Coordinates of C-alpha atoms in Angstrom, one line a residue:
M14 CA 0.0 -0.1 0.0
D15 CA 1.3 3.5 -0.9
R16 CA 2.0 6.0 1.7
E17 CA 0.0 9.0 2.2
W18 CA 1.5 12.3 3.0
I19 CA 0.3 15.2 5.2
T20 CA 1.6 18.5 4.3
M21 CA 2.2 20.6 7.4
C22 CA 3.6 24.2 7.8
S23 CA 3.8 26.7 10.7
Y24 CA 2.4 30.2 10.8
G25 CA 3.8 32.9 13.2
N26 CA 7.0 33.0 15.3
D27 CA 8.5 30.3 17.7
V28 CA 6.1 27.4 16.4
P29 CA 8.1 24.2 17.4
L30 CA 6.9 22.6 14.2
L31 CA 9.5 19.8 14.0
Q32 CA 8.8 18.8 17.7
F33 CA 4.8 18.9 16.9
K34 CA 5.6 16.8 13.8
Q35 CA 7.3 14.2 15.6
R36 CA 5.0 13.9 18.5
L37 CA 1.9 13.7 15.9
E38 CA 3.9 11.0 13.8
K39 CA 4.4 9.0 16.9
E40 CA 0.5 9.0 17.4
L41 CA -0.2 8.3 13.8
L42 CA 2.1 5.2 13.7
Q43 CA -0.4 3.7 16.7
L44 CA -3.1 4.1 13.9
T45 CA -1.6 3.4 10.6
P46 CA 2.1 2.9 9.2
F47 CA 1.0 4.4 5.8
I48 CA 0.8 8.2 6.7
K49 CA 3.7 10.4 6.8
I50 CA 4.1 14.4 7.5
D51 CA 6.0 16.6 5.2
I52 CA 7.1 19.9 6.5
D53 CA 9.0 21.1 3.4
R54 CA 7.6 24.4 2.3
S55 CA 9.6 24.1 -1.1
N56 CA 7.0 21.3 -2.4
Q57 CA 4.0 23.9 -2.5
E58 CA 3.2 23.0 -6.3
K59 CA 3.6 19.2 -5.5
F60 CA 0.7 19.5 -2.7
S61 CA -1.2 22.3 -4.3
E62 CA -4.4 20.2 -5.1
K63 CA -4.4 18.5 -1.6
S64 CA -4.9 19.6 1.9
V65 CA -2.6 21.1 4.4
V66 CA -2.3 21.4 8.3
V67 CA -1.4 24.9 9.7
V68 CA 0.2 24.9 13.1
A69 CA 0.1 28.1 15.1
W70 CA 0.1 29.4 18.8
G71 CA -3.3 30.2 19.7
N72 CA -2.6 33.6 21.5
Q73 CA -1.1 35.3 18.2
K74 CA -3.3 37.5 15.9
P75 CA -3.6 36.1 12.3
H76 CA -3.5 38.1 9.1
L77 CA -6.1 36.5 6.9
S78 CA -4.6 37.6 3.7
E79 CA -1.2 36.1 4.5
L80 CA -3.1 32.8 5.5
Q81 CA -5.0 32.6 2.3
S82 CA -1.7 32.8 0.3
I83 CA -0.3 29.7 2.1
F84 CA -1.1 26.9 -0.3
P85 CA -4.1 28.9 -2.0
K86 CA -5.8 26.0 -3.6
C87 CA -5.5 23.7 -0.6
K88 CA -8.2 22.8 2.0
K89 CA -6.7 24.0 5.1
T90 CA -6.8 22.5 8.6
L91 CA -5.8 24.5 11.6
V92 CA -4.1 23.4 14.7
L93 CA -3.7 25.8 17.6
L94 CA -1.2 25.3 20.2
H95 CA -1.7 26.3 23.9
K96 CA 0.7 26.2 26.7
D97 CA -1.6 25.6 29.5
D98 CA -5.3 24.7 30.5
T99 CA -6.7 28.2 30.0
L100 CA -9.7 27.9 27.8
P101 CA -8.9 29.4 24.2
K102 CA -10.4 32.7 23.2
N103 CA -11.1 34.4 19.9
T104 CA -10.8 31.1 17.8
R105 CA -13.2 32.7 15.4
V106 CA -10.8 35.2 14.0
W107 CA -8.8 32.5 12.2
L108 CA -11.8 30.5 11.0
P109 CA -12.8 32.3 7.7
V110 CA -9.6 30.6 6.1
F111 CA -10.0 27.1 7.6
E112 CA -12.3 24.4 7.1
K113 CA -11.6 22.5 10.4
H114 CA -9.6 23.5 13.5
Y115 CA -8.4 21.7 16.6
H116 CA -6.9 22.9 20.0
V117 CA -3.8 21.2 21.3
R118 CA -2.4 21.7 24.8
W119 CA 1.6 21.1 24.5
H120 CA 1.4 19.1 27.6
K121 CA -1.4 16.8 26.8
D122 CA -0.5 13.8 24.9
R123 CA -4.3 12.9 24.5
D124 CA -4.7 16.1 22.4
F125 CA -2.0 15.0 19.9
T126 CA -3.8 11.6 19.8
R127 CA -7.1 13.2 19.1
V128 CA -5.7 15.2 16.1
A129 CA -4.1 11.8 14.8
R130 CA -7.5 10.0 15.0
F131 CA -9.2 13.0 13.3
L132 CA -6.5 13.0 10.5
T133 CA -7.0 9.2 9.8
G134 CA -10.9 9.0 10.1
N135 CA -10.6 7.1 13.5
E136 CA -12.3 9.7 15.8
I137 CA -14.7 8.7 18.5
G138 CA -17.8 10.6 18.7
L139 CA -20.4 11.0 21.5
A140 CA -24.1 11.7 21.3
L141 CA -25.9 12.9 24.4
S142 CA -29.8 12.8 24.3
G143 CA -32.3 15.0 25.8
G144 CA -34.0 13.6 29.1
G145 CA -34.6 16.2 31.5
T146 CA -33.7 15.3 35.2
M147 CA -32.6 11.9 33.9
G148 CA -30.1 13.8 31.7
V149 CA -27.9 13.6 35.0
G150 CA -27.0 10.2 33.9
H151 CA -24.7 11.6 31.4
L152 CA -22.6 12.8 34.1
G153 CA -22.2 9.4 35.5
I154 CA -21.3 7.9 32.1
W155 CA -18.9 10.7 31.5
Q156 CA -17.1 9.8 34.9
A157 CA -17.0 6.1 33.7
M158 CA -15.1 7.2 30.5
E159 CA -12.8 9.3 32.3
E160 CA -11.9 6.5 34.8
T161 CA -11.5 3.9 32.1
Q162 CA -9.5 6.3 29.9
L163 CA -12.0 6.2 27.1
P164 CA -11.3 9.4 24.8
I165 CA -13.9 11.3 23.2
D166 CA -13.1 13.5 20.2
M167 CA -16.3 14.9 19.2
I168 CA -19.6 15.7 21.2
V169 CA -23.1 16.2 20.0
G170 CA -25.7 17.4 22.5
V171 CA -29.5 18.1 22.5
S172 CA -31.4 19.7 25.2
C173 CA -29.8 18.8 28.7
G174 CA -27.4 16.9 26.7
A175 CA -26.1 20.0 25.0
G176 CA -25.7 21.9 28.4
F177 CA -23.8 18.7 30.0
G178 CA -21.8 18.1 26.6
S179 CA -20.5 21.6 26.4
C180 CA -19.2 21.5 29.9
F181 CA -17.5 18.0 29.1
S182 CA -15.8 20.0 26.3
M183 CA -14.7 22.6 28.7
G184 CA -13.1 20.2 30.9
I185 CA -15.3 20.5 34.0
S186 CA -15.5 17.6 36.1
P187 CA -18.7 15.3 36.5
Y188 CA -18.6 15.8 40.3
R189 CA -18.6 19.7 40.0
L190 CA -21.3 19.5 37.4
L191 CA -23.6 17.2 39.6
A192 CA -23.2 19.4 42.7
S193 CA -23.8 22.7 40.6
F194 CA -27.1 21.2 39.0
Q195 CA -28.3 20.0 42.3
R196 CA -28.1 23.5 43.5
Q197 CA -29.5 25.4 40.7
E198 CA -32.3 23.2 39.3
K199 CA -35.3 24.7 41.2
Y200 CA -33.7 28.1 41.4
L201 CA -34.0 28.4 37.7
Q202 CA -37.7 27.8 37.4
Q203 CA -39.4 31.1 37.5
Y204 CA -43.0 31.5 36.6
T205 CA -43.9 34.4 34.2
L206 CA -47.0 35.8 32.6
P207 CA -47.6 32.7 30.0
L208 CA -47.8 34.4 26.8
I209 CA -45.1 32.4 25.0
S210 CA -44.0 30.3 27.9
L211 CA -44.7 29.1 31.3
F212 CA -41.2 30.0 32.7
S213 CA -39.1 33.1 32.3
S214 CA -35.7 32.6 30.9
K215 CA -34.1 35.5 33.1
K216 CA -32.5 33.4 35.7
H217 CA -31.6 30.9 33.3
D218 CA -30.0 33.4 31.0
S219 CA -28.0 34.6 33.9
F220 CA -26.9 31.3 35.0
L221 CA -25.6 30.2 31.3
K222 CA -23.7 33.5 31.0
N223 CA -22.1 33.3 34.4
L224 CA -21.2 29.6 33.2
Y225 CA -19.8 30.3 29.7
C226 CA -19.1 34.0 30.0
D227 CA -17.9 34.9 26.4
L228 CA -17.0 31.6 25.3
H229 CA -17.8 30.4 21.8
I230 CA -18.3 27.1 20.5
E231 CA -15.0 27.1 18.5
D232 CA -13.0 27.8 21.7
L233 CA -13.8 24.4 23.3
W234 CA -11.1 21.7 23.9
I235 CA -13.1 18.9 22.4
P236 CA -14.9 19.6 19.1
Y237 CA -18.7 20.0 19.8
V238 CA -22.1 21.0 18.2
C239 CA -25.6 21.1 19.6
V240 CA -28.8 20.8 18.0
S241 CA -32.0 22.9 18.1
T242 CA -35.1 22.9 16.1
N243 CA -35.8 25.7 13.7
L244 CA -39.7 26.3 13.7
S245 CA -39.4 28.9 11.1
S246 CA -38.0 26.4 8.4
A247 CA -39.2 23.2 10.2
K248 CA -35.7 21.8 9.8
R249 CA -32.7 21.0 12.3
F250 CA -30.4 23.7 13.2
I251 CA -26.9 22.6 14.1
H252 CA -24.9 25.3 16.3
R253 CA -21.3 24.8 15.0
R254 CA -20.0 28.2 16.0
G255 CA -21.2 31.5 17.9
K256 CA -21.7 32.2 21.8
L257 CA -22.2 28.9 23.6
W258 CA -24.6 30.2 26.2
K259 CA -27.1 31.0 23.3
A260 CA -26.6 27.8 21.6
V261 CA -27.1 25.7 24.8
K262 CA -30.3 27.9 25.4
A263 CA -31.8 27.3 22.1
S264 CA -31.0 23.6 22.3
S265 CA -33.0 23.2 25.7
A266 CA -35.7 25.6 25.2
I267 CA -38.8 23.2 25.5
P268 CA -41.7 25.0 23.6
G269 CA -44.5 26.3 26.0
L270 CA -42.1 25.9 29.0
M271 CA -39.2 28.1 28.0
P272 CA -39.1 31.0 25.6
P273 CA -37.8 30.5 22.2
V274 CA -34.6 31.8 21.0
V275 CA -34.5 34.4 17.8
H276 CA -31.6 33.8 15.5
N277 CA -31.6 35.9 12.4
S278 CA -35.4 36.5 12.8
Q279 CA -35.7 32.6 12.8
I280 CA -37.4 31.0 16.0
L281 CA -35.3 28.2 17.5
V282 CA -36.6 25.7 20.0
D283 CA -35.4 22.5 21.9
G284 CA -33.5 20.1 19.7
G285 CA -35.5 17.2 20.9
V286 CA -38.5 18.3 18.9
I287 CA -36.6 16.9 15.7
E288 CA -34.0 14.9 17.1
N289 CA -33.8 14.0 20.8
V290 CA -31.1 11.6 20.3
P291 CA -28.7 13.2 17.9
A292 CA -27.4 9.8 16.3
L293 CA -27.9 11.2 12.6
T294 CA -25.9 14.5 13.2
L295 CA -23.2 12.5 14.8
K296 CA -23.1 10.3 12.0
E297 CA -22.9 12.9 9.5
L298 CA -19.8 14.6 11.4
C299 CA -17.9 11.4 12.6
R300 CA -16.1 9.0 10.5
G301 CA -15.2 6.7 13.2
T302 CA -16.8 5.2 16.2
I303 CA -20.1 6.3 17.4
I304 CA -21.2 6.1 21.0
I305 CA -24.8 7.2 22.0
S306 CA -26.0 7.9 25.5
D307 CA -29.7 7.8 25.4
L308 CA -31.6 8.9 28.5
S309 CA -34.9 9.9 27.0
S310 CA -38.4 8.6 27.7
Y311 CA -38.0 6.3 30.9
Q312 CA -41.3 7.0 32.7
P313 CA -44.4 5.3 31.6
F314 CA -46.9 7.7 30.3
D315 CA -50.3 6.8 31.4
C316 CA -52.6 8.0 34.2
D317 CA -55.1 6.5 36.9
F318 CA -58.2 8.2 35.4
A319 CA -60.7 6.7 33.1
K320 CA -61.2 10.2 31.4
T321 CA -59.5 13.5 31.4
P322 CA -60.2 14.8 35.0
S323 CA -60.8 18.5 35.8
P324 CA -57.8 20.7 37.5
W325 CA -59.9 20.4 40.9
K326 CA -60.0 16.6 40.7
I327 CA -56.3 16.4 40.0
L328 CA -55.6 18.6 43.0
K329 CA -57.7 16.3 45.2
S330 CA -56.4 13.2 43.9
R331 CA -52.9 13.7 45.1
T332 CA -53.7 12.8 48.6
K333 CA -55.1 9.6 47.0
K334 CA -51.7 9.0 45.3
K335 CA -53.5 9.0 41.9
S336 CA -51.6 10.5 39.0
F337 CA -51.9 12.4 35.8
P338 CA -49.2 14.0 33.7
S339 CA -48.6 17.7 34.6
I340 CA -48.5 20.3 31.8
A341 CA -44.6 20.1 31.7
D342 CA -44.9 16.4 31.3
L343 CA -47.5 16.9 28.5
L344 CA -45.2 19.5 26.7
T345 CA -42.0 17.6 27.0
R346 CA -43.6 14.3 25.9
S347 CA -45.4 16.1 22.7
C348 CA -41.9 17.6 21.8
T349 CA -40.1 14.3 21.9
I350 CA -42.5 11.7 20.6
N351 CA -41.1 11.7 17.1
S352 CA -37.8 11.0 18.4
I353 CA -39.0 8.1 20.6
A354 CA -40.4 6.5 17.6
N355 CA -36.9 6.5 16.0
H356 CA -35.0 4.8 18.8
S357 CA -34.4 1.7 16.6
K358 CA -32.6 3.8 14.0
C359 CA -30.2 5.2 16.6
R360 CA -29.4 1.7 17.7
Q361 CA -28.4 0.7 14.1
I362 CA -26.2 3.7 13.8
A363 CA -24.3 3.2 17.1
N364 CA -21.1 1.3 17.8
F365 CA -22.0 1.6 21.4
Y366 CA -25.5 2.3 22.5
L367 CA -25.8 3.2 26.2
R368 CA -29.0 3.1 28.0
P369 CA -28.8 2.8 31.8
P370 CA -31.5 0.8 33.5
L371 CA -33.0 3.7 35.3
Q372 CA -36.7 2.6 34.8
K373 CA -35.9 0.7 38.1
L374 CA -35.4 3.7 40.2
S375 CA -38.4 4.9 42.3
N376 CA -39.8 8.6 41.9
Q377 CA -38.1 9.7 45.2
E378 CA -34.7 8.3 43.9
I379 CA -34.9 10.2 40.8
K380 CA -35.6 13.3 42.5
S381 CA -32.4 12.9 44.5
L382 CA -30.5 12.7 41.5
D383 CA -27.6 11.2 43.0
A384 CA -29.1 7.6 42.1
V385 CA -29.4 8.6 38.6
Y386 CA -26.0 9.6 38.6
Q387 CA -24.6 6.4 40.4
T388 CA -26.7 3.8 38.5
S389 CA -25.5 5.3 35.0
Y390 CA -21.8 5.5 36.3
H391 CA -22.0 1.7 37.4
Y392 CA -23.6 0.6 34.3
A393 CA -21.3 2.4 31.9
K394 CA -18.1 1.4 34.0
K395 CA -18.9 -2.2 33.8
L396 CA -19.5 -2.0 30.0
F397 CA -16.5 0.0 29.2
C398 CA -14.3 -2.4 31.3
S399 CA -15.4 -5.3 29.3
Q400 CA -14.8 -3.3 25.9
Q401 CA -11.1 -2.5 26.1
H402 CA -10.7 -2.7 22.5
I403 CA -12.9 0.3 21.9
T404 CA -9.8 2.7 21.3
S405 CA -8.1 0.3 19.1
K406 CA -7.6 1.3 15.4
N407 CA -10.2 -1.4 14.3
C408 CA -12.9 0.1 16.7
C409 CA -15.3 1.4 14.2
E410 CA -15.4 -2.1 12.5
Q411 CA -16.2 -4.0 15.7
M412 CA -19.4 -5.6 16.5
K413 CA -22.0 -3.3 17.9
V414 CA -22.7 -3.4 21.5
C415 CA -26.4 -2.3 22.3
V416 CA -27.7 -2.8 25.9

């Protein structure tokens, strides 16, 4: 088999291109012996019809016209180097010239490995579903991934999965997220005049802005997108760039419960309306292994009445432990019913389909959140420990695991 060459060049001063090449080639060799890196700038004409990887320090300011002149006919991929764990800023100023970009911390071997997997089509993608309170299970699954050193190269999230996924991409620990979610869950629910929604988004907006500050999607360590539903065009909307807090807000804006988000005069609501498990979106973006964490629709959706009761009967029946879905339950179920019907398609797409046995928990255990977290954690830990080959170069060809 003939070798393939990756053309690579540096941009700016003091870029350790040779050292970067050596470290990246070491990771590439673990995946395939047939790819080599060329850093000889004299071969511009030879590689003018292919692609080039441009390596630069993340804290410098680019000159776009100069960047466009480097291999002008090539598709360009950007690698931004960073000296510490401080989250990147202003990545967006580079992007008009580049099709793809990756952030690499010089002291993190796993960031070099991630780039190698992307360049060879062996990336590992994670899809995080919506699920309301059950979404806390994503935290337990992520904790299991960290403990078993399962690398994730790309995250796609919907609704609560969009929020948790963005925090994973930022590098926030699952324990910290769980504690924060437990403190904020009730605080964020603020009733308002119900003209467009039952709840106001004022406190929710404040929480998201404090969490993300001015962070943009393109600034995250792990490549990330989230999905919302465009009611104006009746299509899926994929948030690839822009302010992170606005994207997460749109992806989790359940119609009727939370106000929609207006984007370029278009109305965006919860992504679960069109794709509560973002398997198809991940499949479009990821060439390698697909892992799906599905925490949607666990609760049985029936009632203890022979016919629709009046509001007064519902209030009286609570003392007799009779149940009828609340307005929030009805709206949430209506929004995600289409995605529930497509679960079988998600299973077919996934190499690993994760669905913790949360239906065994009592309502009281679910409200505590700790049980949801622990059940998901132990379920995922057991599965990952039995599937150590998931990170191998042949992982995308392995037998599917759907449990």
